[in-house]
mmCIF file of C-alpha atoms in Angstrom:
data_model
loop_
_atom_site.group_PDB
_atom_site.id
_atom_site.type_symbol
_atom_site.label_atom_id
_atom_site.label_comp_id
_atom_site.label_asym_id
_atom_site.label_seq_id
_atom_site.Cartn_x
_atom_site.Cartn_y
_atom_site.Cartn_z
ATOM 1 C CA UNK A 1 0.000 0.000 0.000
ATOM 2 C CA UNK A 2 1.172 3.477 -0.757
ATOM 3 C CA UNK A 3 1.141 6.510 1.537
ATOM 4 C CA UNK A 4 1.068 10.276 1.228
ATOM 5 C CA UNK A 5 4.464 11.450 -0.021
ATOM 6 C CA UNK A 6 5.205 8.257 -1.959
ATOM 7 C CA UNK A 7 6.393 8.684 -5.534
ATOM 8 C CA UNK A 8 4.520 6.333 -7.842
ATOM 9 C CA UNK A 9 3.994 5.576 -11.531
ATOM 10 C CA UNK A 10 0.490 5.360 -12.971
ATOM 11 C CA UNK A 11 0.874 3.465 -16.282
ATOM 12 C CA UNK A 12 -0.178 5.431 -19.373
ATOM 13 C CA UNK A 13 -0.063 8.671 -17.333
ATOM 14 C CA UNK A 14 3.392 8.891 -15.785
ATOM 15 C CA UNK A 15 4.972 9.449 -12.394
ATOM 16 C CA UNK A 16 3.908 11.699 -9.570
ATOM 17 C CA UNK A 17 3.754 12.188 -5.827
ATOM 18 C CA UNK A 18 0.781 11.163 -3.685
ATOM 19 C CA UNK A 19 -0.417 14.350 -1.988
ATOM 20 C CA UNK A 20 -3.632 13.157 -0.373
ATOM 21 C CA UNK A 21 -6.182 10.381 -0.048
ATOM 22 C CA UNK A 22 -9.787 11.438 -0.698
ATOM 23 C CA UNK A 23 -13.048 9.589 -0.303
ATOM 24 C CA UNK A 24 -15.393 10.439 -3.173
ATOM 25 C CA UNK A 25 -18.915 9.294 -3.894
ATOM 26 C CA UNK A 26 -19.629 8.468 -7.523
ATOM 27 C CA UNK A 27 -23.009 7.033 -8.558
ATOM 28 C CA UNK A 28 -23.859 6.306 -4.926
ATOM 29 C CA UNK A 29 -20.642 4.392 -4.286
ATOM 30 C CA UNK A 30 -17.916 5.787 -2.010
ATOM 31 C CA UNK A 31 -14.338 4.989 -3.007
ATOM 32 C CA UNK A 32 -10.935 6.141 -1.828
ATOM 33 C CA UNK A 33 -8.597 7.783 -4.311
ATOM 34 C CA UNK A 34 -4.938 8.709 -4.141
ATOM 35 C CA UNK A 35 -4.522 12.303 -5.281
ATOM 36 C CA UNK A 36 -1.301 12.336 -7.277
ATOM 37 C CA UNK A 37 0.498 15.494 -8.445
ATOM 38 C CA UNK A 38 2.385 15.073 -11.728
ATOM 39 C CA UNK A 39 5.644 17.024 -12.214
ATOM 40 C CA UNK A 40 4.762 17.901 -15.814
ATOM 41 C CA UNK A 41 2.119 20.571 -16.120
ATOM 42 C CA UNK A 42 1.411 20.353 -12.377
ATOM 43 C CA UNK A 43 -1.523 18.090 -13.257
ATOM 44 C CA UNK A 44 -3.576 16.326 -10.574
ATOM 45 C CA UNK A 45 -4.575 12.684 -11.157
ATOM 46 C CA UNK A 46 -6.860 10.611 -8.971
ATOM 47 C CA UNK A 47 -6.091 6.890 -8.729
ATOM 48 C CA UNK A 48 -8.638 4.491 -7.171
ATOM 49 C CA UNK A 49 -6.967 2.913 -4.135
ATOM 50 C CA UNK A 50 -8.758 -0.431 -4.533
ATOM 51 C CA UNK A 51 -7.582 -0.805 -8.147
ATOM 52 C CA UNK A 52 -3.881 0.012 -7.883
ATOM 53 C CA UNK A 53 -2.723 -3.571 -8.420
ATOM 54 C CA UNK A 54 -4.897 -4.229 -11.464
ATOM 55 C CA UNK A 55 -3.969 -0.838 -12.942
ATOM 56 C CA UNK A 56 -0.277 -1.617 -12.423
ATOM 57 C CA UNK A 57 0.678 1.308 -10.174
ATOM 58 C CA UNK A 58 4.261 0.897 -8.956
ATOM 59 C CA UNK A 59 6.989 2.727 -7.052
ATOM 60 C CA UNK A 60 9.193 4.943 -9.206
ATOM 61 C CA UNK A 61 12.514 3.585 -10.411
ATOM 62 C CA UNK A 62 15.760 4.228 -8.559
ATOM 63 C CA UNK A 63 19.020 5.837 -9.709
ATOM 64 C CA UNK A 64 20.472 2.484 -10.855
ATOM 65 C CA UNK A 65 17.397 2.000 -13.036
ATOM 66 C CA UNK A 66 17.935 5.474 -14.506
ATOM 67 C CA UNK A 67 21.460 4.502 -15.535
ATOM 68 C CA UNK A 68 19.936 1.513 -17.332
ATOM 69 C CA UNK A 69 17.335 3.806 -18.969
ATOM 70 C CA UNK A 70 20.096 6.069 -20.305
ATOM 71 C CA UNK A 71 21.938 2.987 -21.658
ATOM 72 C CA UNK A 72 18.759 1.942 -23.459
ATOM 73 C CA UNK A 73 18.312 5.453 -24.897
ATOM 74 C CA UNK A 74 21.916 5.377 -26.133
ATOM 75 C CA UNK A 75 21.449 1.969 -27.747
ATOM 76 C CA UNK A 76 20.696 1.020 -31.327
ATOM 77 C CA UNK A 77 17.207 0.925 -32.769
ATOM 78 C CA UNK A 78 15.412 -2.383 -32.204
ATOM 79 C CA UNK A 79 14.186 -4.430 -35.131
ATOM 80 C CA UNK A 80 10.632 -3.223 -35.787
ATOM 81 C CA UNK A 81 7.878 -4.144 -38.199
ATOM 82 C CA UNK A 82 7.814 -2.089 -41.383
ATOM 83 C CA UNK A 83 4.011 -2.255 -41.183
ATOM 84 C CA UNK A 84 2.862 0.899 -39.384
ATOM 85 C CA UNK A 85 -0.157 -0.791 -37.771
ATOM 86 C CA UNK A 86 1.848 -3.725 -36.339
ATOM 87 C CA UNK A 87 4.598 -1.415 -35.131
ATOM 88 C CA UNK A 88 2.034 0.868 -33.484
ATOM 89 C CA UNK A 89 0.325 -2.026 -31.652
ATOM 90 C CA UNK A 90 3.650 -3.486 -30.484
ATOM 91 C CA UNK A 91 4.789 -0.093 -29.180
ATOM 92 C CA UNK A 92 1.435 0.516 -27.480
ATOM 93 C CA UNK A 93 1.728 -2.834 -25.662
ATOM 94 C CA UNK A 94 5.210 -1.854 -24.477
ATOM 95 C CA UNK A 95 3.939 1.490 -23.195
ATOM 96 C CA UNK A 96 0.892 -0.044 -21.481
ATOM 97 C CA UNK A 97 3.206 -2.362 -19.534
ATOM 98 C CA UNK A 98 4.282 0.668 -17.482
ATOM 99 C CA UNK A 99 7.844 -0.701 -17.524
ATOM 100 C CA UNK A 100 10.250 2.237 -17.723
ATOM 101 C CA UNK A 101 12.762 0.202 -19.745
ATOM 102 C CA UNK A 102 10.138 -0.683 -22.346
ATOM 103 C CA UNK A 103 9.000 2.944 -22.528
ATOM 104 C CA UNK A 104 12.612 4.113 -22.944
ATOM 105 C CA UNK A 105 13.041 1.661 -25.836
ATOM 106 C CA UNK A 106 9.865 2.952 -27.518
ATOM 107 C CA UNK A 107 11.049 6.564 -27.132
ATOM 108 C CA UNK A 108 14.475 5.709 -28.570
ATOM 109 C CA UNK A 109 13.054 3.730 -31.496
ATOM 110 C CA UNK A 110 10.487 6.368 -32.427
ATOM 111 C CA UNK A 111 12.988 9.222 -32.140
ATOM 112 C CA UNK A 112 15.390 7.384 -34.453
ATOM 113 C CA UNK A 113 12.574 6.461 -36.857
ATOM 114 C CA UNK A 114 11.402 10.091 -36.867
ATOM 115 C CA UNK A 115 14.890 11.221 -37.853
ATOM 116 C CA UNK A 116 15.196 8.553 -40.556
ATOM 117 C CA UNK A 117 11.897 8.977 -42.331
ATOM 118 C CA UNK A 118 9.445 10.904 -40.178
ATOM 119 C CA UNK A 119 6.519 9.641 -38.154
ATOM 120 C CA UNK A 120 2.831 9.408 -38.894
ATOM 121 C CA UNK A 121 0.505 11.544 -36.792
ATOM 122 C CA UNK A 122 -0.393 8.543 -34.623
ATOM 123 C CA UNK A 123 3.217 7.594 -33.979
ATOM 124 C CA UNK A 124 4.143 11.227 -33.279
ATOM 125 C CA UNK A 125 1.397 11.360 -30.612
ATOM 126 C CA UNK A 126 2.669 8.050 -29.228
ATOM 127 C CA UNK A 127 6.230 9.399 -29.062
ATOM 128 C CA UNK A 128 5.084 12.533 -27.251
ATOM 129 C CA UNK A 129 3.037 10.516 -24.734
ATOM 130 C CA UNK A 130 5.816 7.992 -24.122
ATOM 131 C CA UNK A 131 8.367 10.778 -23.748
ATOM 132 C CA UNK A 132 6.115 12.568 -21.245
ATOM 133 C CA UNK A 133 5.796 9.371 -19.180
ATOM 134 C CA UNK A 134 9.564 8.877 -19.256
ATOM 135 C CA UNK A 135 10.294 12.508 -18.401
ATOM 136 C CA UNK A 136 7.845 12.521 -15.466
ATOM 137 C CA UNK A 137 9.632 9.592 -13.842
ATOM 138 C CA UNK A 138 13.143 10.793 -14.636
ATOM 139 C CA UNK A 139 12.384 14.237 -13.158
ATOM 140 C CA UNK A 140 11.448 12.665 -9.824
ATOM 141 C CA UNK A 141 14.349 10.198 -9.722
ATOM 142 C CA UNK A 142 17.143 12.438 -11.033
ATOM 143 C CA UNK A 143 16.022 15.675 -9.328
ATOM 144 C CA UNK A 144 16.298 17.588 -12.606
ATOM 145 C CA UNK A 145 13.746 19.922 -14.116
ATOM 146 C CA UNK A 146 11.681 19.034 -17.168
ATOM 147 C CA UNK A 147 13.880 20.944 -19.645
ATOM 148 C CA UNK A 148 17.097 19.332 -18.356
ATOM 149 C CA UNK A 149 15.493 15.892 -18.524
ATOM 150 C CA UNK A 150 14.207 16.385 -22.069
ATOM 151 C CA UNK A 151 17.681 17.556 -23.093
ATOM 152 C CA UNK A 152 19.242 14.452 -21.485
ATOM 153 C CA UNK A 153 16.868 12.212 -23.459
ATOM 154 C CA UNK A 154 17.550 14.033 -26.733
ATOM 155 C CA UNK A 155 21.321 13.894 -26.217
ATOM 156 C CA UNK A 156 21.196 10.220 -25.207
ATOM 157 C CA UNK A 157 19.399 9.009 -28.314
ATOM 158 C CA UNK A 158 21.931 8.353 -31.043
ATOM 159 C CA UNK A 159 20.718 8.648 -34.604
ATOM 160 C CA UNK A 160 22.328 6.168 -36.969
ATOM 161 C CA UNK A 161 22.855 6.999 -40.615
ATOM 162 C CA UNK A 162 22.763 3.340 -41.696
ATOM 163 C CA UNK A 163 19.263 1.858 -41.447
ATOM 164 C CA UNK A 164 20.732 -1.650 -41.340
ATOM 165 C CA UNK A 165 22.373 -0.876 -38.012
ATOM 166 C CA UNK A 166 19.562 -2.437 -35.949
ATOM 167 C CA UNK A 167 19.789 -4.979 -33.185
ATOM 168 C CA UNK A 168 17.211 -6.976 -31.272
ATOM 169 C CA UNK A 169 16.158 -5.181 -28.100
ATOM 170 C CA UNK A 170 17.769 -6.541 -24.955
ATOM 171 C CA UNK A 171 15.846 -4.868 -22.160
ATOM 172 C CA UNK A 172 17.588 -7.052 -19.586
ATOM 173 C CA UNK A 173 20.857 -5.142 -19.610
ATOM 174 C CA UNK A 174 23.077 -6.085 -16.688
ATOM 175 C CA UNK A 175 22.097 -4.317 -13.467
ATOM 176 C CA UNK A 176 25.771 -3.691 -12.743
ATOM 177 C CA UNK A 177 26.505 0.016 -12.648
ATOM 178 C CA UNK A 178 29.505 1.361 -14.454
ATOM 179 C CA UNK A 179 30.139 4.040 -11.892
ATOM 180 C CA UNK A 180 28.723 6.787 -14.071
ATOM 181 C CA UNK A 181 26.057 9.109 -12.809
ATOM 182 C CA UNK A 182 23.136 10.609 -14.598
#
C-alpha cells in the first residue's frame, strides 16, 4: 500500500507524488482515491486505491534504473515491423506495460525512426506521450527539471545513418553500474 508522499507511476499517465487520499462518492458508491500530483504541467490525477494492483501502479525507479534507462536510450534501434499498424500495436503494448525500460526503448526507437523517415501523426502522438511518461519519472528520480530531462533524453538518443544498423532489443541489460552518474 502506498502513503502520502510516496512517488509512484500510474501506467499510461506517468509518475507523480501522492499528496492526499480522498473519499469520493460516484453514482452512490464511495471509493478512496490517491490524489497524485504530476511534475509535468502540475496536473492532478486521482487513482482508485482499490484498483492500484490491477492498474499496475508501482513505485518509481531508482538511480540504478535510470542509468539503465540512459543505456537503453543510447542503444541502437530495435528491429521493428515495417508495417505501421503492427509497429504501433507493439509499441502501445510496451507502453501499457508501465515498464520504464520498455517505454525508454519505444522513445528511442520512435525518435530514431522520426529522424530517418518521419513519423505518422499517430506515432508522433505516441512518441510525445511515451516521452512525457519517461520525463515525469526521470524528473522525480534524477532531481532535474523538465527541460534538463528532455535535453538528457535528446542527447542520449543516437541517430544512426545506416538503417541496417539495428539490433534486437535486450531490455535485460546487466544491473551492474559502471560508476557513471546521470
